[in-house]
């Protein structure tokens, strides 16, 4: 039976959720440390297409999650990560309205959508990576609504059309997306925030090197509505009610799937800038 456990109660089942290194956090710009020793993040095979251009996605009741088989899977390296990390899946967090949805809060602002590209240390298994304090590397991308004369990222369309096909919760669908490359979805600027923390869903393993891209990607209101039309699985009808032919209510929409920000005092967020200043004689 599916039980909806609010974030404040996760710690009852998953003790790590009450740890001191929990995500997400508010990144207040005054507490961010500019760190010129942070290397640029290198994305490799982010231009690659999966085998057959096929992506599998599922509305798992908590998010919409994409995965695919690659001959050479996308990887991240450098970026002061120390080693290579291989993409395992990506998923989103979003809100019912434009004023909320992202997990990370930047200087008091919560954005309507956040993408998490989840990578595992290249030589570890799933179990090993969640037991390793740097076993996972998640790249977070924040989205904001295009307003006025701004245009949304045109490369989002294949991804949004795929999301619109995830109409049945917990039923994976495979879609062929010859025009989708992950590199096209990311912001073009290399600047990012870096901190060490945890998964934002149970078991809340404190195993994540977070890279939060500073520049946002533009999305339209219409595209946001596609995420907001996803559904959570229906609650099972108790056996005692089945004979009563109780009418099921309308399915519940999947929105506001973000965790509240966690205690972040004393934690250091480092910042890799847009450009380096180079001083010459
Ligand atoms: Zn996430």
mmCIF file of C-alpha atoms and ligand atoms in Angstrom:
data_model
loop_
_atom_site.group_PDB
_atom_site.id
_atom_site.type_symbol
_atom_site.label_atom_id
_atom_site.label_comp_id
_atom_site.label_asym_id
_atom_site.label_seq_id
_atom_site.Cartn_x
_atom_site.Cartn_y
_atom_site.Cartn_z
ATOM 1 C CA UNK A 1 0.000 0.000 0.000
ATOM 2 C CA UNK A 2 1.283 3.436 -0.884
ATOM 3 C CA UNK A 3 1.631 5.738 2.105
ATOM 4 C CA UNK A 4 2.217 9.423 1.593
ATOM 5 C CA UNK A 5 4.724 10.383 4.249
ATOM 6 C CA UNK A 6 5.290 14.121 4.640
ATOM 7 C CA UNK A 7 8.963 15.201 4.614
ATOM 8 C CA UNK A 8 8.888 16.044 8.341
ATOM 9 C CA UNK A 9 8.191 12.359 9.094
ATOM 10 C CA UNK A 10 10.754 10.786 6.738
ATOM 11 C CA UNK A 11 13.232 10.501 9.610
ATOM 12 C CA UNK A 12 10.981 7.964 11.368
ATOM 13 C CA UNK A 13 11.677 5.440 8.615
ATOM 14 C CA UNK A 14 14.955 6.820 7.269
ATOM 15 C CA UNK A 15 17.189 8.092 10.122
ATOM 16 C CA UNK A 16 19.624 9.742 7.692
ATOM 17 C CA UNK A 17 16.877 12.266 6.828
ATOM 18 C CA UNK A 18 17.524 14.008 10.145
ATOM 19 C CA UNK A 19 21.285 14.265 9.526
ATOM 20 C CA UNK A 20 23.351 17.425 9.552
ATOM 21 C CA UNK A 21 24.224 17.330 5.839
ATOM 22 C CA UNK A 22 20.779 17.425 4.257
ATOM 23 C CA UNK A 23 19.565 18.953 0.991
ATOM 24 C CA UNK A 24 18.156 21.104 -0.450
ATOM 25 C CA UNK A 25 19.365 24.364 1.045
ATOM 26 C CA UNK A 26 18.833 28.035 0.465
ATOM 27 C CA UNK A 27 21.847 29.475 -1.314
ATOM 28 C CA UNK A 28 22.031 32.992 0.071
ATOM 29 C CA UNK A 29 24.351 35.009 -2.089
ATOM 30 C CA UNK A 30 25.996 36.663 0.896
ATOM 31 C CA UNK A 31 27.154 33.288 2.213
ATOM 32 C CA UNK A 32 28.565 32.062 -1.079
ATOM 33 C CA UNK A 33 32.341 31.951 -1.318
ATOM 34 C CA UNK A 34 33.910 32.753 -4.679
ATOM 35 C CA UNK A 35 36.453 29.963 -5.190
ATOM 36 C CA UNK A 36 38.864 30.425 -8.066
ATOM 37 C CA UNK A 37 40.324 26.973 -7.397
ATOM 38 C CA UNK A 38 37.038 25.310 -8.393
ATOM 39 C CA UNK A 39 37.610 23.847 -11.830
ATOM 40 C CA UNK A 40 35.251 24.119 -14.792
ATOM 41 C CA UNK A 41 32.852 21.206 -15.031
ATOM 42 C CA UNK A 42 33.404 19.029 -18.089
ATOM 43 C CA UNK A 43 30.434 17.260 -19.620
ATOM 44 C CA UNK A 44 31.347 14.404 -21.912
ATOM 45 C CA UNK A 45 28.934 12.573 -24.239
ATOM 46 C CA UNK A 46 26.219 15.041 -23.258
ATOM 47 C CA UNK A 47 25.764 15.466 -27.021
ATOM 48 C CA UNK A 48 25.242 11.715 -27.408
ATOM 49 C CA UNK A 49 21.991 10.082 -28.421
ATOM 50 C CA UNK A 50 20.883 6.898 -26.660
ATOM 51 C CA UNK A 51 20.575 3.610 -28.532
ATOM 52 C CA UNK A 52 17.736 3.979 -31.058
ATOM 53 C CA UNK A 53 17.135 7.532 -29.735
ATOM 54 C CA UNK A 54 14.930 5.818 -27.167
ATOM 55 C CA UNK A 55 14.292 7.269 -23.737
ATOM 56 C CA UNK A 56 12.221 5.535 -21.078
ATOM 57 C CA UNK A 57 10.316 7.752 -18.725
ATOM 58 C CA UNK A 58 7.969 7.086 -15.868
ATOM 59 C CA UNK A 59 5.682 9.129 -13.659
ATOM 60 C CA UNK A 60 6.693 7.286 -10.481
ATOM 61 C CA UNK A 61 4.244 9.173 -8.289
ATOM 62 C CA UNK A 62 7.013 11.422 -6.949
ATOM 63 C CA UNK A 63 8.501 12.821 -10.161
ATOM 64 C CA UNK A 64 8.874 12.119 -13.848
ATOM 65 C CA UNK A 65 12.126 10.267 -14.367
ATOM 66 C CA UNK A 66 14.039 9.649 -17.621
ATOM 67 C CA UNK A 67 16.650 6.987 -18.334
ATOM 68 C CA UNK A 68 18.197 5.463 -21.444
ATOM 69 C CA UNK A 69 20.754 2.972 -22.726
ATOM 70 C CA UNK A 70 23.860 4.575 -24.207
ATOM 71 C CA UNK A 71 26.802 3.057 -26.015
ATOM 72 C CA UNK A 72 28.889 5.668 -24.190
ATOM 73 C CA UNK A 73 26.790 7.222 -21.401
ATOM 74 C CA UNK A 74 26.989 10.927 -20.561
ATOM 75 C CA UNK A 75 29.575 11.663 -17.878
ATOM 76 C CA UNK A 76 30.808 14.579 -15.836
ATOM 77 C CA UNK A 77 34.381 15.079 -14.717
ATOM 78 C CA UNK A 78 36.856 17.707 -13.579
ATOM 79 C CA UNK A 79 34.859 20.466 -11.870
ATOM 80 C CA UNK A 80 36.963 19.587 -8.781
ATOM 81 C CA UNK A 81 35.028 16.306 -8.573
ATOM 82 C CA UNK A 82 38.206 14.241 -8.319
ATOM 83 C CA UNK A 83 36.904 11.454 -10.528
ATOM 84 C CA UNK A 84 34.383 10.590 -13.262
ATOM 85 C CA UNK A 85 30.657 10.209 -12.648
ATOM 86 C CA UNK A 86 28.249 8.492 -15.053
ATOM 87 C CA UNK A 87 24.655 9.639 -15.661
ATOM 88 C CA UNK A 88 22.100 7.166 -14.307
ATOM 89 C CA UNK A 89 18.812 9.116 -14.632
ATOM 90 C CA UNK A 90 17.318 12.570 -14.558
ATOM 91 C CA UNK A 91 14.080 13.827 -13.052
ATOM 92 C CA UNK A 92 12.281 17.040 -12.129
ATOM 93 C CA UNK A 93 10.714 18.855 -9.184
ATOM 94 C CA UNK A 94 7.967 21.429 -9.795
ATOM 95 C CA UNK A 95 5.204 23.451 -8.176
ATOM 96 C CA UNK A 96 1.481 23.961 -8.636
ATOM 97 C CA UNK A 97 2.189 27.618 -9.386
ATOM 98 C CA UNK A 98 5.123 29.578 -10.768
ATOM 99 C CA UNK A 99 6.244 30.873 -7.366
ATOM 100 C CA UNK A 100 7.406 27.470 -6.148
ATOM 101 C CA UNK A 101 8.667 24.096 -7.353
ATOM 102 C CA UNK A 102 12.468 24.146 -7.235
ATOM 103 C CA UNK A 103 14.217 22.449 -4.340
ATOM 104 C CA UNK A 104 17.078 24.899 -4.146
ATOM 105 C CA UNK A 105 16.217 28.448 -3.181
ATOM 106 C CA UNK A 106 18.553 31.124 -4.507
ATOM 107 C CA UNK A 107 18.683 34.291 -2.437
ATOM 108 C CA UNK A 108 15.049 33.914 -1.370
ATOM 109 C CA UNK A 109 13.664 32.886 -4.757
ATOM 110 C CA UNK A 110 12.103 29.509 -5.415
ATOM 111 C CA UNK A 111 11.788 28.732 -9.133
ATOM 112 C CA UNK A 112 8.923 26.818 -10.830
ATOM 113 C CA UNK A 113 10.995 23.825 -11.990
ATOM 114 C CA UNK A 114 14.289 22.118 -11.151
ATOM 115 C CA UNK A 115 16.049 19.385 -13.125
ATOM 116 C CA UNK A 116 18.288 16.877 -11.338
ATOM 117 C CA UNK A 117 20.806 15.000 -13.476
ATOM 118 C CA UNK A 118 21.944 12.149 -11.215
ATOM 119 C CA UNK A 119 25.410 10.640 -11.740
ATOM 120 C CA UNK A 120 27.112 7.761 -9.940
ATOM 121 C CA UNK A 121 30.853 7.444 -9.321
ATOM 122 C CA UNK A 122 32.046 5.455 -12.360
ATOM 123 C CA UNK A 123 33.519 2.486 -10.500
ATOM 124 C CA UNK A 124 30.817 2.037 -7.831
ATOM 125 C CA UNK A 125 27.556 0.112 -7.587
ATOM 126 C CA UNK A 126 24.324 1.800 -6.425
ATOM 127 C CA UNK A 127 24.835 0.456 -2.888
ATOM 128 C CA UNK A 128 28.454 1.576 -2.774
ATOM 129 C CA UNK A 129 27.663 5.058 -4.047
ATOM 130 C CA UNK A 130 25.048 5.801 -1.388
ATOM 131 C CA UNK A 131 27.490 4.655 1.324
ATOM 132 C CA UNK A 132 30.253 6.903 -0.058
ATOM 133 C CA UNK A 133 30.142 10.560 1.058
ATOM 134 C CA UNK A 134 30.921 11.582 -2.545
ATOM 135 C CA UNK A 135 29.383 8.591 -4.311
ATOM 136 C CA UNK A 136 26.829 10.615 -6.277
ATOM 137 C CA UNK A 137 27.109 13.850 -8.217
ATOM 138 C CA UNK A 138 23.883 15.682 -9.035
ATOM 139 C CA UNK A 139 23.782 18.594 -11.448
ATOM 140 C CA UNK A 140 20.781 20.828 -10.711
ATOM 141 C CA UNK A 141 19.318 23.178 -13.317
ATOM 142 C CA UNK A 142 16.715 25.781 -12.392
ATOM 143 C CA UNK A 143 14.041 26.971 -14.820
ATOM 144 C CA UNK A 144 12.162 30.260 -14.947
ATOM 145 C CA UNK A 145 9.189 31.425 -17.006
ATOM 146 C CA UNK A 146 10.037 33.355 -20.164
ATOM 147 C CA UNK A 147 8.342 36.739 -19.951
ATOM 148 C CA UNK A 148 7.941 39.713 -22.266
ATOM 149 C CA UNK A 149 10.219 39.403 -25.262
ATOM 150 C CA UNK A 150 12.141 36.461 -23.825
ATOM 151 C CA UNK A 151 11.884 33.117 -25.597
ATOM 152 C CA UNK A 152 11.946 29.700 -24.006
ATOM 153 C CA UNK A 153 14.725 27.258 -24.816
ATOM 154 C CA UNK A 154 13.498 25.755 -28.154
ATOM 155 C CA UNK A 155 15.288 22.490 -27.388
ATOM 156 C CA UNK A 156 12.867 21.742 -24.551
ATOM 157 C CA UNK A 157 10.051 20.743 -26.927
ATOM 158 C CA UNK A 158 11.018 17.046 -27.460
ATOM 159 C CA UNK A 159 11.397 16.605 -23.697
ATOM 160 C CA UNK A 160 8.032 18.249 -22.976
ATOM 161 C CA UNK A 161 6.293 16.131 -25.615
ATOM 162 C CA UNK A 162 7.715 13.044 -23.909
ATOM 163 C CA UNK A 163 6.443 14.197 -20.497
ATOM 164 C CA UNK A 164 2.960 14.619 -21.998
ATOM 165 C CA UNK A 165 2.977 10.896 -22.833
ATOM 166 C CA UNK A 166 3.488 9.769 -19.224
ATOM 167 C CA UNK A 167 -0.258 9.700 -18.666
ATOM 168 C CA UNK A 168 -0.476 6.628 -16.419
ATOM 169 C CA UNK A 169 1.390 6.677 -13.078
ATOM 170 C CA UNK A 170 3.935 3.882 -12.601
ATOM 171 C CA UNK A 171 3.616 2.781 -16.246
ATOM 172 C CA UNK A 172 6.973 3.386 -18.001
ATOM 173 C CA UNK A 173 6.739 4.575 -21.593
ATOM 174 C CA UNK A 174 9.489 4.500 -24.193
ATOM 175 C CA UNK A 175 9.632 7.418 -26.587
ATOM 176 C CA UNK A 176 11.889 7.997 -29.576
ATOM 177 C CA UNK A 177 13.417 11.466 -29.461
ATOM 178 C CA UNK A 178 15.899 11.937 -32.309
ATOM 179 C CA UNK A 179 16.111 15.664 -31.589
ATOM 180 C CA UNK A 180 16.877 15.499 -27.883
ATOM 181 C CA UNK A 181 20.404 16.048 -26.556
ATOM 182 C CA UNK A 182 21.009 16.767 -22.893
ATOM 183 C CA UNK A 183 23.649 19.352 -23.765
ATOM 184 C CA UNK A 184 20.930 21.488 -25.379
ATOM 185 C CA UNK A 185 18.874 21.612 -22.188
ATOM 186 C CA UNK A 186 21.629 22.916 -19.927
ATOM 187 C CA UNK A 187 22.456 26.598 -19.481
ATOM 188 C CA UNK A 188 25.266 27.766 -21.716
ATOM 189 C CA UNK A 189 27.126 29.464 -18.879
ATOM 190 C CA UNK A 190 29.661 27.364 -16.924
ATOM 191 C CA UNK A 191 29.098 29.109 -13.584
ATOM 192 C CA UNK A 192 27.872 26.958 -10.725
ATOM 193 C CA UNK A 193 27.451 26.640 -6.950
ATOM 194 C CA UNK A 194 29.034 23.660 -5.186
ATOM 195 C CA UNK A 195 28.328 22.037 -1.849
ATOM 196 C CA UNK A 196 28.377 18.542 -0.323
ATOM 197 C CA UNK A 197 25.090 17.188 0.882
ATOM 198 C CA UNK A 198 22.392 14.572 0.500
ATOM 199 C CA UNK A 199 19.626 13.104 -1.614
ATOM 200 C CA UNK A 200 16.430 15.170 -1.249
ATOM 201 C CA UNK A 201 14.189 12.088 -1.031
ATOM 202 C CA UNK A 202 14.389 9.040 1.285
ATOM 203 C CA UNK A 203 16.729 7.442 2.154
ATOM 204 C CA UNK A 204 18.334 10.962 2.217
ATOM 205 C CA UNK A 205 21.818 9.427 1.886
ATOM 206 C CA UNK A 206 24.523 11.999 2.661
ATOM 207 C CA UNK A 207 26.398 11.022 -0.458
ATOM 208 C CA UNK A 208 25.929 13.850 -2.927
ATOM 209 C CA UNK A 209 28.279 16.381 -4.467
ATOM 210 C CA UNK A 210 25.830 19.073 -5.596
ATOM 211 C CA UNK A 211 26.513 21.296 -8.585
ATOM 212 C CA UNK A 212 23.749 23.895 -8.937
ATOM 213 C CA UNK A 213 24.059 25.738 -12.254
ATOM 214 C CA UNK A 214 23.830 29.475 -11.683
ATOM 215 C CA UNK A 215 22.118 30.480 -14.942
ATOM 216 C CA UNK A 216 18.467 29.559 -15.364
ATOM 217 C CA UNK A 217 16.821 28.026 -18.444
ATOM 218 C CA UNK A 218 13.685 29.664 -19.847
ATOM 219 C CA UNK A 219 10.472 27.663 -20.090
ATOM 220 C CA UNK A 220 6.936 28.675 -21.111
ATOM 221 C CA UNK A 221 3.850 28.637 -18.931
ATOM 222 C CA UNK A 222 2.265 26.153 -21.382
ATOM 223 C CA UNK A 223 5.232 23.788 -20.976
ATOM 224 C CA UNK A 224 4.974 24.048 -17.172
ATOM 225 C CA UNK A 225 1.322 22.974 -17.393
ATOM 226 C CA UNK A 226 2.430 19.657 -18.942
ATOM 227 C CA UNK A 227 4.351 18.831 -15.738
ATOM 228 C CA UNK A 228 1.372 19.948 -13.650
ATOM 229 C CA UNK A 229 -0.961 17.587 -15.511
ATOM 230 C CA UNK A 230 0.947 14.472 -14.366
ATOM 231 C CA UNK A 231 -0.937 12.349 -11.825
ATOM 232 C CA UNK A 232 -0.185 10.500 -8.617
ATOM 233 C CA UNK A 233 -1.279 6.832 -8.476
ATOM 234 C CA UNK A 234 -4.804 6.364 -7.094
ATOM 235 C CA UNK A 235 -5.129 5.264 -3.489
ATOM 236 C CA UNK A 236 -6.136 1.584 -3.339
ATOM 237 C CA UNK A 237 -9.769 1.147 -2.323
ATOM 238 C CA UNK A 238 -10.021 -0.666 1.033
ATOM 239 C CA UNK A 239 -11.511 -4.150 0.615
ATOM 240 C CA UNK A 240 -14.429 -3.225 2.872
ATOM 241 C CA UNK A 241 -15.461 -0.445 0.471
ATOM 242 C CA UNK A 242 -15.386 -2.455 -2.709
ATOM 243 C CA UNK A 243 -18.886 -3.828 -2.318
ATOM 244 C CA UNK A 244 -20.237 -0.302 -1.840
ATOM 245 C CA UNK A 245 -19.272 0.766 -5.375
ATOM 246 C CA UNK A 246 -17.793 3.968 -4.055
ATOM 247 C CA UNK A 247 -17.151 6.406 -6.900
ATOM 248 C CA UNK A 248 -13.477 7.198 -7.180
ATOM 249 C CA UNK A 249 -12.725 10.926 -7.055
ATOM 250 C CA UNK A 250 -10.760 12.650 -9.793
ATOM 251 C CA UNK A 251 -7.110 11.593 -9.829
ATOM 252 C CA UNK A 252 -4.800 13.806 -7.835
ATOM 253 C CA UNK A 253 -2.275 15.865 -9.772
ATOM 254 C CA UNK A 254 1.441 15.506 -9.074
ATOM 255 C CA UNK A 255 2.670 18.956 -8.011
ATOM 256 C CA UNK A 256 4.780 20.511 -5.246
ATOM 257 C CA UNK A 257 7.149 17.515 -5.167
ATOM 258 C CA UNK A 258 9.971 19.480 -3.576
ATOM 259 C CA UNK A 259 11.492 19.033 -0.129
ATOM 260 C CA UNK A 260 11.572 22.038 2.220
ATOM 261 C CA UNK A 261 15.001 23.629 2.556
ATOM 262 C CA UNK A 262 17.177 22.156 5.301
ATOM 263 C CA UNK A 263 19.281 23.750 8.011
ATOM 264 C CA UNK A 264 22.316 25.204 6.285
ATOM 265 C CA UNK A 265 24.037 27.447 8.822
ATOM 266 C CA UNK A 266 27.777 26.880 8.848
ATOM 267 C CA UNK A 267 27.856 25.042 5.563
ATOM 268 C CA UNK A 268 30.010 26.433 2.828
ATOM 269 C CA UNK A 269 28.696 26.946 -0.691
ATOM 270 C CA UNK A 270 31.471 27.652 -3.171
ATOM 271 C CA UNK A 271 30.951 29.464 -6.444
ATOM 272 C CA UNK A 272 32.627 28.929 -9.816
ATOM 273 C CA UNK A 273 32.353 32.213 -11.729
ATOM 274 C CA UNK A 274 31.373 32.990 -15.321
ATOM 275 C CA UNK A 275 34.876 34.030 -16.275
ATOM 276 C CA UNK A 276 38.205 34.202 -14.598
ATOM 277 C CA UNK A 277 39.972 37.516 -14.301
ATOM 278 C CA UNK A 278 43.510 37.108 -15.577
ATOM 279 C CA UNK A 279 46.065 39.661 -14.489
ATOM 280 C CA UNK A 280 48.997 40.244 -16.783
ATOM 281 C CA UNK A 281 51.990 42.609 -16.588
HETATM 282 ZN ZN1 LIG B 1 15.603 15.337 -7.287
#
